[in-house]
Coordinates of C-alpha atoms in Angstrom, one line a residue:
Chain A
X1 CA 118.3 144.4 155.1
X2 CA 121.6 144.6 153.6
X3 CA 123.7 147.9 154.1
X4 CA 123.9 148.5 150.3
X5 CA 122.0 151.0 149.0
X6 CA 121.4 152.3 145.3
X7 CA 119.9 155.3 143.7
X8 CA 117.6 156.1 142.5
X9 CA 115.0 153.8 143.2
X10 CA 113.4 154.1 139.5
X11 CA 114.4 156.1 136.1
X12 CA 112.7 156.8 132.8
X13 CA 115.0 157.3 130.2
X14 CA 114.2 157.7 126.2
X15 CA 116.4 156.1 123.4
X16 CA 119.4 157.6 123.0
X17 CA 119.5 159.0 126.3
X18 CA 122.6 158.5 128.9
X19 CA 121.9 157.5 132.6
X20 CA 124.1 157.0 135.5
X21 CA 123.0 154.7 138.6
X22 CA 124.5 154.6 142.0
X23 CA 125.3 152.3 144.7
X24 CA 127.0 152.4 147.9
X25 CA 128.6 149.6 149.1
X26 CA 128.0 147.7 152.6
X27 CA 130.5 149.2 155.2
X28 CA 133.9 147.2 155.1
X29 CA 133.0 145.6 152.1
X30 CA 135.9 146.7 148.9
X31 CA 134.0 145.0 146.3
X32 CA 131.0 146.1 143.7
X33 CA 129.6 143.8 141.4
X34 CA 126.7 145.3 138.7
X35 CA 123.5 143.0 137.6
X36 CA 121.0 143.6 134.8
X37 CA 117.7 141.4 135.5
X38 CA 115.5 141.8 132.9
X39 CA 111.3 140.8 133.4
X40 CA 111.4 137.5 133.8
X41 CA 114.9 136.3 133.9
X42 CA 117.7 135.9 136.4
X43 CA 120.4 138.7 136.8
X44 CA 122.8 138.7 134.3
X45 CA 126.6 140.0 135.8
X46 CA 127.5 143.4 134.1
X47 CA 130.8 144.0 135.7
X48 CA 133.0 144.2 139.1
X49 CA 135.1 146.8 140.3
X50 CA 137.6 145.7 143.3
X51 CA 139.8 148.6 144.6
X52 CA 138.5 151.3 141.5
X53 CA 139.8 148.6 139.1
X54 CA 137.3 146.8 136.8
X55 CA 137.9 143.3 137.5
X56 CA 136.0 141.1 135.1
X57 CA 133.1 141.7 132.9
X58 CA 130.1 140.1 131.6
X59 CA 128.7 139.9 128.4
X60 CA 127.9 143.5 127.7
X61 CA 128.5 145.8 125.1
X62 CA 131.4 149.2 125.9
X63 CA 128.4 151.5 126.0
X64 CA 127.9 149.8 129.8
X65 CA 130.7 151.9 131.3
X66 CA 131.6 151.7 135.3
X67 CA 133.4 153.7 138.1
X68 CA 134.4 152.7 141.7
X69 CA 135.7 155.3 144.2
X70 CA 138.0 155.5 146.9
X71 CA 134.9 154.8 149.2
X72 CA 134.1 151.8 147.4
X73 CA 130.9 153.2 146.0
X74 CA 130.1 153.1 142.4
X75 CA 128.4 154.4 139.3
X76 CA 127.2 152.3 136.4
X77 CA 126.7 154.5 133.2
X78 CA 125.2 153.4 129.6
X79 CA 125.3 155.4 126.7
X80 CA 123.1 155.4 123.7
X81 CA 120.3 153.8 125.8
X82 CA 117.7 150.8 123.6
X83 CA 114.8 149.8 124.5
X84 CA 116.3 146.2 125.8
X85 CA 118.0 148.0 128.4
X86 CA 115.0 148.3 130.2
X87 CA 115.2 146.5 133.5
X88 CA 116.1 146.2 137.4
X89 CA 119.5 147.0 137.8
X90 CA 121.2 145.3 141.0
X91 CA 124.6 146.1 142.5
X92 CA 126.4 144.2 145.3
X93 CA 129.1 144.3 147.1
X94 CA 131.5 142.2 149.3
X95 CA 134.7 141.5 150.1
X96 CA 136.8 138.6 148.2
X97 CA 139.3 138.1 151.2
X98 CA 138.7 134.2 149.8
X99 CA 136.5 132.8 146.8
X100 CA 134.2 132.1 149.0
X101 CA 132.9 135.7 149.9
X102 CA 129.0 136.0 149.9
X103 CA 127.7 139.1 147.6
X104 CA 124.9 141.5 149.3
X105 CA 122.3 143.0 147.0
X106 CA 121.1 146.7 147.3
X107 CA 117.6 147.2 146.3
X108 CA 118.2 147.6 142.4
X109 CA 117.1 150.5 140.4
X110 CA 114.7 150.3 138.0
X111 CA 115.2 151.5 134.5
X112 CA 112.7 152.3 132.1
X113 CA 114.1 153.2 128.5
X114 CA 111.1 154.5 126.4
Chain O
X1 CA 131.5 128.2 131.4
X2 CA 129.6 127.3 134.4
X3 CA 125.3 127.2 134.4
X4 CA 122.6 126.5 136.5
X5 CA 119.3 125.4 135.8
X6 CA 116.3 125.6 138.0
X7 CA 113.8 123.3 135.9
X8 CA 110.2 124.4 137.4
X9 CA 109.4 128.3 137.0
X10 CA 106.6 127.7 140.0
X11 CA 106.2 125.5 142.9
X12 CA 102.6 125.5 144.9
X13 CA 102.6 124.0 148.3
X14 CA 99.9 124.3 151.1
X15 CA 101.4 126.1 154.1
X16 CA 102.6 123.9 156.6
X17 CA 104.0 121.0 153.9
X18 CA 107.7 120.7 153.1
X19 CA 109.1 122.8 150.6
X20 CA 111.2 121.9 147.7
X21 CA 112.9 124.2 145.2
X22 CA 114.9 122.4 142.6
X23 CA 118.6 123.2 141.4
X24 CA 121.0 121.7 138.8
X25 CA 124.5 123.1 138.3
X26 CA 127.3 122.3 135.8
X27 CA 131.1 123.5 136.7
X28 CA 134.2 122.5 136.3
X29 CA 136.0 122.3 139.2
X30 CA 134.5 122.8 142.7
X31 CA 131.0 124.4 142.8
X32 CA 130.3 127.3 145.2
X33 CA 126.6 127.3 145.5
X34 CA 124.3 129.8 146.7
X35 CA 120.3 130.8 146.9
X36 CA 118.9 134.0 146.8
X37 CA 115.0 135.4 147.7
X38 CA 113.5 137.9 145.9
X39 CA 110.6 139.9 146.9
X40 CA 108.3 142.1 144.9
X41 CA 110.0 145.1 143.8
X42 CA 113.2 144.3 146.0
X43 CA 116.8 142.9 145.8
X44 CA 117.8 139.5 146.2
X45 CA 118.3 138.6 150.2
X46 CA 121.0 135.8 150.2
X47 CA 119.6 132.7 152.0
X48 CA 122.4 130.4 152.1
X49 CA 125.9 128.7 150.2
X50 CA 127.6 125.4 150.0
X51 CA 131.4 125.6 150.1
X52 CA 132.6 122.8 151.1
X53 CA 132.1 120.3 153.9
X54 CA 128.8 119.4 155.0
X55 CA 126.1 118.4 152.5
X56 CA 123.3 119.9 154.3
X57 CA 123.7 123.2 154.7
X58 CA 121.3 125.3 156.8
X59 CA 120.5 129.1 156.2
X60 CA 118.5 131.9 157.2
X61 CA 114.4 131.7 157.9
X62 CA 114.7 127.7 158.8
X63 CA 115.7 126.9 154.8
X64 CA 118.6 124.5 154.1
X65 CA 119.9 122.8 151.1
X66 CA 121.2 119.4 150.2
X67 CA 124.5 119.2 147.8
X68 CA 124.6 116.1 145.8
X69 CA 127.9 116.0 144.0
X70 CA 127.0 112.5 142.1
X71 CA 123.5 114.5 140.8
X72 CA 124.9 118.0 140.6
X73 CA 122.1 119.3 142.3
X74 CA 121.9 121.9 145.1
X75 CA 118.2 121.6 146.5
X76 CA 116.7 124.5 148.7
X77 CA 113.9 122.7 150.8
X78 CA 112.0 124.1 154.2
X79 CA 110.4 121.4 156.4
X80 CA 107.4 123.6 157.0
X81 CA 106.3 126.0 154.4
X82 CA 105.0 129.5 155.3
X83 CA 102.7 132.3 153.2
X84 CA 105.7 134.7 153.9
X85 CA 108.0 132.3 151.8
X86 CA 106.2 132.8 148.7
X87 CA 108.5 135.0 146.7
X88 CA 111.1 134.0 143.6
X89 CA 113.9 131.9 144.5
X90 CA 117.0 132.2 142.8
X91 CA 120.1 129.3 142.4
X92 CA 123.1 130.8 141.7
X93 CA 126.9 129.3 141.1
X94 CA 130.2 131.2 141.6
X95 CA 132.6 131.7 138.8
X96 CA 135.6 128.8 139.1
X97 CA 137.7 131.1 137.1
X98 CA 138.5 133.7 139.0
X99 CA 136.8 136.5 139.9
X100 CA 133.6 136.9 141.5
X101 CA 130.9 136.6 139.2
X102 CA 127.6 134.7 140.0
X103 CA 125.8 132.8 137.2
X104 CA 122.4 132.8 138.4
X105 CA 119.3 130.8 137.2
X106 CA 115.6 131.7 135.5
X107 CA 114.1 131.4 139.0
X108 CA 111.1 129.7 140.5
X109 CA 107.9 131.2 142.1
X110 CA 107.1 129.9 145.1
X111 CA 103.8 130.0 145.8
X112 CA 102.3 128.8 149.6
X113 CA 98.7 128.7 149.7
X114 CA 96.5 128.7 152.7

């Protein structure tokens, strides 16, 4: 097991709604990177925060809306929740002291949007 | 834009055979290549990643992979298959661009059978 955790482990959420998900990064790692994998399909990268900062994004609309503290945890918010939102959402962290750096993978929260 | 393709969504093999999960990958630039397990209901555990160096590469529970540059490929293969490996295996290819996003594929189901 990795030491990145995320909460909580499942959500149900209606349309329209607002949710905010949670991860906590692996200890000594500076780096979060957010996932959405829907049924079916391979995670898709949301956005990474390095040092609070967001530091690249993925193909995702401005309702998907991120935070990273000064403990390197994080929050990943969306607004105005669809019904395609639905899915396993995946945070991981690591630390990019080269491009090589291997990302870890919490456990995922799973979001149902009714 | 880099992409990865993993061209069989399931793979069947008797316990005990040799295992092979397929992996195409199309960068520009040098690939960084890397496979992930998932488990029902869980995260991805990262098995292994190709750098540089070596073409074999050897990672966690006795899986390797084989990097053919000429065949952009990035095989994950087992010698001896085990009912514990059958999960959904996931090829994955860091961004060249900068940044650490991970492009992942649709994943394959392993399946090992008694």
């Amino acid at each position: 097991e990795t030491g990145v955790t995320q909460s909580p482990t499942h959500l149900i959420k209606t349309r329209g709604q607002q949710v905010t998900l949670r991860c906590s990064s692996q200890s000594g790692h500076n780096t979060v990177s957010w996932y959405q994998q829907a049924l079916g399909q391979g995670p898709q990268f949301i956005f990474q925060y390095y040092r609070e900062e967001e530091n690249g994004r993925g193909n995702f609309p401005p309702r998907f809306s991120g935070l990273q503290f000064p403990n390197y945890s994080s929050e990943l918010n969306v607004n105005a929740l669809e019904l395609d939102d639905s899915a396993l959402y995946l945070c991981a962290s690591s630390t990019p002291t080269h491009r090589t750096d291997t990302q870890y993978f919490g456990p995922g929260t799973r979001l149902t949007v009714l | 834009a880099q992409s990865v393709a993993q061209p069989e969504d399931q793979v069947n093999v008797a316990e005990g055979n040799p295992l092979t999960v397929k992996c195409t990958y199309s960068v520009s630039g040098n690939p960084y290549l890397f496979w992930y397990v998932q488990y029902p209901n869980r995260g991805l555990q990262f098995l292994l990643k190709y750098i540089t160096g070596d073409n074999l590469v050897k990672g966690s529970y006795g899986f390797e992979a084989e990097f053919n540059k000429s065949q952009t490929s990035f095989h994950l293969k087992k010698p001896s298959a085990l009912v514990s490996d059958s999960a959904l295996y996931f090829c994955a290819v860091r961004d060249t661009g900068g940044g650490n996003k991970l492009t992942f594929g649709t994943g394959t189901q392993l399946k090992v059978e008694l």
